[in-house]
Amino acid sequence: MKKSFLLNLSKSHFFIFTGILFLKVLFLRYLLFQDIEFTQTIVLELSYILIFTSLFELAKPSWKPVLYFLLNTLFSILFLAVILYYSFFGRIVTYFALFQLGQVGTINESVSALLQPIYLLFFLDLIFILVLMVFRKYPLPPLQLNKKMMMGVLLFLGLGVSALNFNLHKDEAISNNVIAAQEKGILNYEALEIYYGPDSLTGVETNVSVENVAELKEEINRIKGLEIVPESERNYFSDAKGRNLIVIQVESMQNFPVGLELDGEEVTPHLNKLIDDSFYFPNTAQQTGPGNTSDAEFILNTSLYPVAFNPTSQTYGQKKFPSLPRLLAAEDYNSLTFHADDISFWNRDELYPALGIGSYYYGDFFGKEDVIGIGPSDRVMFEKAMPILREHHKRDKPFYAQLIGLTSHHPFTLPEADRKFPLPERFEDSLTGDYLVSINYMDTVINDFIEELKREGIYENSVIAIYGDHFGLQQSAISPNDVDLVSEILGREYGTLDRLNVPFIVHAPGISDDGETFEKTSGQLDMMPTLANLLGVSLDDQIVFGQDLLNHDSNLLGARYYLPIGSFWNDDILFIPEKDFNDGTAYDLKTDQKLDAYDQYREDYDRVLQLEKLSDEYMESLPEQ
């Protein structure tokens, strides 16, 4: 009887699908963590699977085949989403990010580039089941047992072990969410995220009213150790008063291609020349959150930390932000932005009004001419923006124009006619090579745009800022050969410091002509205060978490999406925690080498968490539009 029961059980939907899902989560853990610990996977993951499969055994026999097939399909899609998200972002996807799946169609080329043949293993059994259905070998015969009680026991066991895991790990604070998922269990981690929500700084104490601007500014400056420099003593303050501000955000631009030569050919010859007459900040840190490009726009215009686990435009799109466009509007500026993508992507249709941008040109305005990747080329964007800028110039009023690039988006595929950079043979047919070609393209079209500004008489009375929004080459998303190629370029192993390093260039004709390179630590949060200083715009009544790079040397900056919560840059190191400060890694900013001792920076770890908490509380306190 016992033997007959076990034989029947082994041929049942319950046994087969429980086993299949267990093997899939085991495979997922191997891909994510290079971890194939069988016992740990049983303890951490199996109970959640048992909840579903045991529950299905209590359903009507006719429903079981459909329920199991749907469950298997949903888990397979979830596991694929987890590994693809990890490959590109270096993080474990949560349900907040899964809500963005509607955006995938806009970046389908990038998603396709991340797919690996081995990922088909998540779906191989589904194909096999479909074949069995064709030959009428599926559904399987129902489990002929009077053992409903056993299934109830297994359901109770699944619920009990899941609840135990949930409670054991619910108060366990782990900064790195990849390690959190490994130690808590992938499915348990997702359950915890759903239950507790995205507040990542619940244990951080703040002792100031975020609604009192003067008090909050004083607290931010105290935490950062920032001394206020009177306007009359500031370098370059108001030197560009009344000038137009033109900001170019370059898609996926890291700093390492700037000044790079390959076999005697400059990747960015025009930017290199421009830098000779500009303020250049080569050590600028990327600080974006999951909103990527839209978060970079948000940071530029507010100098606030973006939300940690959701695009800021989706979380706070209904808010009214104190911003650079609103500050400049008080100085009689018109503000406008150009972006050839769909305005609904990353909720820009809500972000731009929230930032107080007066006019925005997007999507249909640029038409379908010269489409490259996800939209009309940046050459088209610059060409079609020029008549608008010309009209604003004729009004004899200053304007603030932000131009958001698209063409150098991953996977960096350009038409042959636009591939002008002569790649060395070893870089051909590589993602790194394609990336450098796309950056070279951007260098050319930006130069053409600046030359057109000169011809139109706009250039001399403008400040032109250029910066990268986020990295282009993620170590986990590129091949070992591509990692080797970037390492060859750098002369050292390609690491996190280089990946999260974007350029920031400020070109002000007649002001920055002597050229100056500032090697100090800087971040995207610092762009707005630096530009405001040049334009003579007071920030006395404005909450900013960045600082003017032309007048301050010491810095403290955080990032909490592409790095674990609590990560920071200061004047000496980039620090990345694992579970917390005690088991983190500190990289010397000058040598990129790991430091054995870093206890002296503990206070900076606590301070950056306070800054991020204050930024969150301040945004939450802002009124709606």
Coordinates of N, CA and C in Angstrom, one line a residue, residues 431-583:
L431 N 30.5 44.6 -27.8 CA 29.6 45.6 -27.2 C 30.4 46.8 -26.8
T432 N 31.6 46.6 -26.3 CA 32.5 47.7 -26.0 C 32.8 48.6 -27.2
G433 N 33.1 47.9 -28.3 CA 33.4 48.6 -29.6 C 32.2 49.4 -30.0
D434 N 31.0 48.8 -30.0 CA 29.8 49.5 -30.4 C 29.5 50.7 -29.5
Y435 N 29.8 50.5 -28.2 CA 29.6 51.6 -27.2 C 30.5 52.8 -27.6
L436 N 31.8 52.5 -27.9 CA 32.7 53.6 -28.2 C 32.3 54.3 -29.5
V437 N 31.8 53.5 -30.5 CA 31.3 54.1 -31.8 C 30.1 55.0 -31.5
S438 N 29.2 54.6 -30.6 CA 28.1 55.5 -30.3 C 28.5 56.7 -29.6
I439 N 29.5 56.7 -28.7 CA 29.9 57.9 -28.0 C 30.6 58.8 -29.0
N440 N 31.4 58.2 -29.9 CA 32.0 59.0 -31.0 C 30.9 59.8 -31.8
Y441 N 29.8 59.1 -32.1 CA 28.7 59.7 -32.8 C 28.2 60.9 -32.0
M442 N 28.0 60.7 -30.7 CA 27.5 61.7 -29.9 C 28.4 62.9 -29.8
D443 N 29.7 62.7 -29.8 CA 30.7 63.7 -29.8 C 30.5 64.6 -31.1
T444 N 30.3 63.9 -32.2 CA 30.1 64.6 -33.5 C 28.9 65.5 -33.5
V445 N 27.7 64.9 -33.1 CA 26.5 65.6 -33.2 C 26.4 66.8 -32.2
I446 N 27.0 66.6 -31.1 CA 27.1 67.7 -30.1 C 27.9 68.8 -30.7
N447 N 29.0 68.5 -31.3 CA 29.9 69.6 -31.9 C 29.1 70.3 -33.0
D448 N 28.4 69.5 -33.8 CA 27.6 70.2 -34.9 C 26.6 71.1 -34.3
F449 N 26.0 70.7 -33.2 CA 25.0 71.5 -32.5 C 25.6 72.8 -32.0
I450 N 26.8 72.7 -31.4 CA 27.4 73.9 -30.8 C 27.8 74.9 -32.0
E451 N 28.3 74.3 -33.1 CA 28.7 75.1 -34.2 C 27.5 75.9 -34.7
E452 N 26.3 75.2 -34.7 CA 25.1 75.9 -35.2 C 24.7 77.0 -34.2
L453 N 24.9 76.8 -32.9 CA 24.6 77.8 -31.9 C 25.5 79.0 -32.2
K454 N 26.7 78.8 -32.6 CA 27.6 79.9 -33.0 C 27.1 80.7 -34.2
R455 N 26.6 80.0 -35.2 CA 26.1 80.6 -36.4 C 24.9 81.4 -36.1
E456 N 24.1 81.0 -35.2 CA 22.8 81.6 -34.8 C 23.0 82.8 -33.9
G457 N 24.2 83.0 -33.4 CA 24.5 84.1 -32.4 C 24.0 83.8 -31.0
I458 N 23.8 82.5 -30.7 CA 23.3 82.1 -29.4 C 24.4 81.7 -28.5
Y459 N 25.5 81.2 -29.0 CA 26.6 80.6 -28.3 C 27.3 81.5 -27.3
E460 N 27.6 82.8 -27.7 CA 28.4 83.6 -26.8 C 27.6 84.0 -25.6
N461 N 26.3 84.0 -25.6 CA 25.5 84.5 -24.5 C 24.9 83.3 -23.8
S462 N 25.6 82.2 -23.8 CA 25.1 80.9 -23.2 C 26.1 80.3 -22.3
V463 N 25.6 79.5 -21.4 CA 26.4 78.5 -20.6 C 25.9 77.1 -21.1
I464 N 26.9 76.3 -21.5 CA 26.6 75.0 -22.1 C 27.1 73.9 -21.1
A465 N 26.3 73.1 -20.6 CA 26.7 72.0 -19.7 C 26.4 70.7 -20.3
I466 N 27.3 69.7 -20.2 CA 27.2 68.4 -20.8 C 27.5 67.4 -19.7
Y467 N 26.7 66.4 -19.5 CA 26.9 65.4 -18.5 C 26.3 64.0 -19.0
G468 N 26.9 62.9 -18.4 CA 26.3 61.6 -18.6 C 25.3 61.3 -17.6
D469 N 24.2 60.6 -18.1 CA 23.1 60.3 -17.2 C 23.4 59.1 -16.3
H470 N 24.0 58.0 -16.9 CA 24.3 56.8 -16.2 C 25.3 55.9 -17.0
F471 N 25.7 54.9 -16.4 CA 26.7 54.0 -17.1 C 26.1 53.4 -18.3
G472 N 27.0 52.9 -19.2 CA 26.6 52.2 -20.4 C 27.0 50.7 -20.3
L473 N 28.1 50.4 -19.6 CA 28.6 49.1 -19.6 C 28.6 48.5 -18.2
Q474 N 27.6 47.7 -17.9 CA 27.5 47.0 -16.6 C 28.3 45.7 -16.6
Q475 N 29.2 45.5 -15.6 CA 30.0 44.3 -15.7 C 29.2 43.0 -15.8
S476 N 28.1 42.9 -15.1 CA 27.4 41.7 -15.1 C 26.5 41.5 -16.4
A477 N 26.4 42.6 -17.2 CA 25.6 42.5 -18.4 C 26.5 42.4 -19.7
I478 N 27.8 42.4 -19.6 CA 28.6 42.3 -20.7 C 29.5 41.0 -20.7
S479 N 30.0 40.6 -21.8 CA 30.8 39.4 -21.9 C 32.2 39.6 -21.2
P480 N 32.8 38.5 -20.8 CA 34.2 38.5 -20.3 C 35.1 39.2 -21.2
N481 N 34.9 39.0 -22.5 CA 35.8 39.7 -23.5 C 35.6 41.2 -23.4
D482 N 34.4 41.7 -23.2 CA 34.1 43.1 -23.1 C 34.7 43.7 -21.8
V483 N 34.6 42.9 -20.8 CA 35.3 43.4 -19.5 C 36.8 43.5 -19.7
D484 N 37.4 42.6 -20.4 CA 38.8 42.6 -20.7 C 39.2 43.8 -21.6
L485 N 38.3 44.2 -22.5 CA 38.6 45.3 -23.4 C 38.5 46.6 -22.7
V486 N 37.5 46.8 -21.8 CA 37.5 48.0 -21.0 C 38.6 48.1 -20.0
S487 N 39.0 46.9 -19.5 CA 40.2 46.9 -18.6 C 41.4 47.3 -19.3
E488 N 41.6 46.8 -20.5 CA 42.7 47.2 -21.4 C 42.8 48.7 -21.5
I489 N 41.6 49.3 -21.8 CA 41.5 50.8 -22.0 C 42.0 51.5 -20.7
L490 N 41.5 51.0 -19.6 CA 41.7 51.7 -18.3 C 43.1 51.4 -17.8
G491 N 43.7 50.3 -18.2 CA 45.0 49.9 -17.6 C 44.9 49.3 -16.3
R492 N 43.7 48.9 -15.9 CA 43.4 48.2 -14.6 C 42.1 47.4 -14.8
E493 N 41.8 46.6 -13.8 CA 40.5 45.9 -13.9 C 39.3 46.8 -13.8
Y494 N 38.4 46.6 -14.8 CA 37.2 47.4 -14.8 C 36.3 47.2 -13.6
G495 N 36.1 48.2 -12.8 CA 35.4 48.0 -11.5 C 34.3 49.1 -11.3
T496 N 33.7 49.1 -10.1 CA 32.6 49.9 -9.8 C 32.9 51.4 -9.9
L497 N 34.1 51.8 -9.5 CA 34.4 53.2 -9.6 C 34.3 53.8 -11.0
D498 N 34.8 53.0 -11.9 CA 34.8 53.4 -13.3 C 33.4 53.3 -13.9
R499 N 32.6 52.3 -13.5 CA 31.3 52.1 -14.0 C 30.4 53.3 -13.6
L500 N 30.5 53.8 -12.4 CA 29.6 54.8 -11.9 C 30.3 56.2 -12.0
N501 N 31.2 56.4 -12.9 CA 31.9 57.7 -13.1 C 31.4 58.3 -14.4
V502 N 30.7 59.4 -14.4 CA 30.2 60.1 -15.6 C 30.9 61.4 -15.7
P503 N 30.9 62.0 -16.9 CA 31.5 63.3 -17.1 C 30.6 64.4 -16.8
F504 N 31.1 65.6 -16.3 CA 30.3 66.8 -16.2 C 31.2 67.9 -16.7
I505 N 30.7 68.6 -17.7 CA 31.5 69.7 -18.4 C 30.7 70.9 -18.4
V506 N 31.3 72.1 -18.0 CA 30.6 73.3 -18.0 C 31.4 74.3 -18.9
H507 N 30.8 74.7 -20.0 CA 31.5 75.6 -21.0 C 30.8 76.9 -21.0
A508 N 31.5 78.0 -20.6 CA 31.0 79.3 -20.5 C 31.9 80.2 -21.3
P509 N 31.6 80.5 -22.5 CA 32.5 81.4 -23.4 C 32.9 82.7 -22.6
G510 N 34.2 83.0 -22.6 CA 34.6 84.2 -22.0 C 34.8 84.1 -20.5
I511 N 34.4 83.0 -19.9 CA 34.5 82.7 -18.4 C 35.4 81.5 -18.2
S512 N 35.1 80.5 -18.9 CA 35.9 79.2 -18.7 C 37.0 79.0 -19.7
D513 N 37.4 80.1 -20.5 CA 38.3 80.0 -21.6 C 39.6 79.4 -21.3
D514 N 40.1 79.6 -20.0 CA 41.4 79.1 -19.7 C 41.4 77.6 -19.4
G515 N 40.2 77.1 -19.2 CA 40.0 75.7 -18.9 C 40.5 75.3 -17.6
E516 N 39.8 74.5 -16.8 CA 40.2 74.0 -15.5 C 39.6 72.7 -15.2
T517 N 40.4 71.7 -14.8 CA 39.9 70.4 -14.5 C 39.9 70.3 -13.0
F518 N 38.8 70.0 -12.4 CA 38.6 69.8 -11.0 C 38.6 68.3 -10.6
E519 N 39.6 67.8 -10.0 CA 39.8 66.4 -9.7 C 39.0 66.0 -8.4
K520 N 38.4 66.9 -7.8 CA 37.7 66.7 -6.5 C 36.5 65.7 -6.7
T521 N 36.1 65.1 -5.6 CA 34.9 64.2 -5.7 C 33.7 65.1 -6.0
S522 N 32.9 64.6 -6.9 CA 31.7 65.4 -7.3 C 30.6 64.4 -7.7
G523 N 29.4 64.8 -7.7 CA 28.3 64.0 -8.0 C 27.2 64.7 -8.8
Q524 N 26.2 64.0 -9.3 CA 25.2 64.6 -10.1 C 24.4 65.6 -9.3
L525 N 24.3 65.4 -7.9 CA 23.6 66.3 -7.1 C 24.3 67.7 -7.1
D526 N 25.5 67.8 -7.5 CA 26.3 69.0 -7.4 C 26.1 69.9 -8.7
M527 N 25.4 69.3 -9.7 CA 25.4 70.1 -11.0 C 24.5 71.3 -10.9
M528 N 23.3 71.2 -10.2 CA 22.5 72.4 -10.1 C 23.1 73.5 -9.3
P529 N 23.6 73.2 -8.1 CA 24.3 74.3 -7.4 C 25.4 75.0 -8.1
T530 N 26.2 74.2 -8.9 CA 27.3 74.8 -9.6 C 26.8 75.7 -10.7
L531 N 25.8 75.3 -11.4 CA 25.2 76.1 -12.5 C 24.6 77.3 -11.9
A532 N 23.9 77.2 -10.8 CA 23.2 78.3 -10.2 C 24.2 79.4 -9.8
N533 N 25.3 79.0 -9.3 CA 26.4 79.9 -8.9 C 26.8 80.8 -10.1
L534 N 27.1 80.1 -11.2 CA 27.5 80.8 -12.4 C 26.5 81.8 -12.9
L535 N 25.2 81.4 -12.8 CA 24.1 82.3 -13.3 C 23.7 83.3 -12.3
G536 N 24.3 83.3 -11.1 CA 24.0 84.3 -10.1 C 22.6 84.1 -9.4
V537 N 22.2 82.8 -9.4 CA 20.9 82.5 -8.8 C 21.1 82.1 -7.4
S538 N 20.4 82.8 -6.5 CA 20.6 82.5 -5.0 C 19.8 81.2 -4.7
L539 N 20.5 80.4 -3.9 CA 19.9 79.1 -3.3 C 19.6 79.3 -1.8
D540 N 19.6 80.5 -1.3 CA 19.4 80.7 0.1 C 18.1 80.1 0.6
D541 N 17.1 80.1 -0.2 CA 15.8 79.6 0.2 C 15.5 78.3 -0.4
Q542 N 16.5 77.6 -1.0 CA 16.3 76.4 -1.7 C 17.0 75.2 -1.0
I543 N 16.2 74.1 -0.8 CA 16.8 72.9 -0.3 C 17.6 72.2 -1.4
V544 N 18.9 72.0 -1.2 CA 19.7 71.2 -2.1 C 20.6 70.3 -1.3
F545 N 20.9 69.1 -1.8 CA 21.7 68.2 -1.1 C 23.1 68.1 -1.8
G546 N 23.3 68.8 -2.9 CA 24.6 69.0 -3.6 C 25.2 70.3 -3.2
Q547 N 26.3 70.6 -3.8 CA 27.1 71.8 -3.5 C 27.7 72.4 -4.7
D548 N 28.1 73.6 -4.6 CA 28.7 74.3 -5.8 C 30.2 73.9 -5.9
L549 N 30.5 73.2 -6.9 CA 31.8 72.6 -7.1 C 32.9 73.6 -7.4
L550 N 32.5 74.9 -7.7 CA 33.5 75.9 -7.9 C 34.0 76.6 -6.7
N551 N 33.3 76.3 -5.5 CA 33.6 76.9 -4.3 C 33.8 76.0 -3.1
H552 N 33.6 74.7 -3.3 CA 33.7 73.8 -2.2 C 34.6 72.6 -2.6
D553 N 35.5 72.2 -1.8 CA 36.4 71.1 -2.1 C 36.0 69.8 -1.5
S554 N 35.6 69.8 -0.2 CA 35.3 68.5 0.5 C 33.8 68.1 0.1
N555 N 33.6 66.8 0.0 CA 32.3 66.3 -0.4 C 31.9 65.0 0.3
L556 N 30.6 64.8 0.3 CA 30.1 63.5 0.8 C 28.8 63.2 0.0
L557 N 28.8 62.1 -0.7 CA 27.7 61.8 -1.6 C 27.3 60.3 -1.4
G558 N 26.0 60.1 -1.6 CA 25.5 58.8 -1.5 C 24.8 58.3 -2.7
A559 N 24.7 57.0 -2.8 CA 23.9 56.3 -3.9 C 23.3 55.1 -3.3
R560 N 22.1 54.7 -3.8 CA 21.4 53.6 -3.1 C 20.5 52.8 -4.0
Y561 N 20.9 52.8 -5.2 CA 20.2 51.8 -6.1 C 21.2 50.9 -6.8
Y562 N 22.1 51.5 -7.6 CA 23.1 50.7 -8.2 C 24.2 50.3 -7.3
L563 N 24.1 50.8 -6.1 CA 25.0 50.4 -5.0 C 24.0 50.1 -3.8
P564 N 24.5 49.3 -2.8 CA 23.7 49.1 -1.6 C 23.4 50.3 -0.8
I565 N 22.4 50.3 -0.1 CA 22.1 51.5 0.8 C 23.2 51.7 1.8
G566 N 23.6 52.9 2.0 CA 24.7 53.2 2.8 C 26.0 53.4 2.1
S567 N 26.0 53.2 0.8 CA 27.2 53.4 0.0 C 27.5 54.9 -0.1
F568 N 28.8 55.3 -0.2 CA 29.1 56.7 -0.3 C 30.4 57.0 -0.9
W569 N 30.6 58.2 -1.4 CA 31.9 58.7 -1.9 C 32.2 59.9 -0.9
N570 N 33.4 59.9 -0.4 CA 33.9 61.1 0.2 C 35.2 61.6 -0.5
D571 N 36.0 62.3 0.2 CA 37.2 62.8 -0.5 C 38.3 61.7 -0.7
D572 N 38.1 60.6 -0.1 CA 39.2 59.6 -0.1 C 38.7 58.2 -0.7
I573 N 37.5 57.8 -0.5 CA 37.1 56.5 -0.8 C 35.7 56.4 -1.4
L574 N 35.4 55.3 -2.1 CA 34.1 54.8 -2.3 C 33.9 53.7 -1.4
F575 N 32.8 53.8 -0.6 CA 32.5 52.7 0.4 C 31.2 52.0 -0.1
I576 N 31.3 50.6 -0.1 CA 30.1 49.8 -0.4 C 29.9 48.8 0.7
P577 N 28.8 48.9 1.4 CA 28.5 47.9 2.5 C 28.0 46.6 1.9
E578 N 28.1 45.5 2.6 CA 27.5 44.3 2.3 C 26.2 44.1 3.1
K579 N 26.4 43.5 4.3 CA 25.2 43.6 5.2 C 25.1 44.9 5.9
D580 N 26.2 45.5 6.3 CA 26.2 46.8 6.9 C 27.6 47.3 6.8
F581 N 28.0 48.3 7.6 CA 29.3 49.0 7.5 C 30.4 48.0 7.8
N582 N 30.2 47.1 8.8 CA 31.3 46.3 9.3 C 31.9 45.3 8.3
D583 N 31.1 44.9 7.3 CA 31.6 43.9 6.4 C 31.7 44.5 4.9

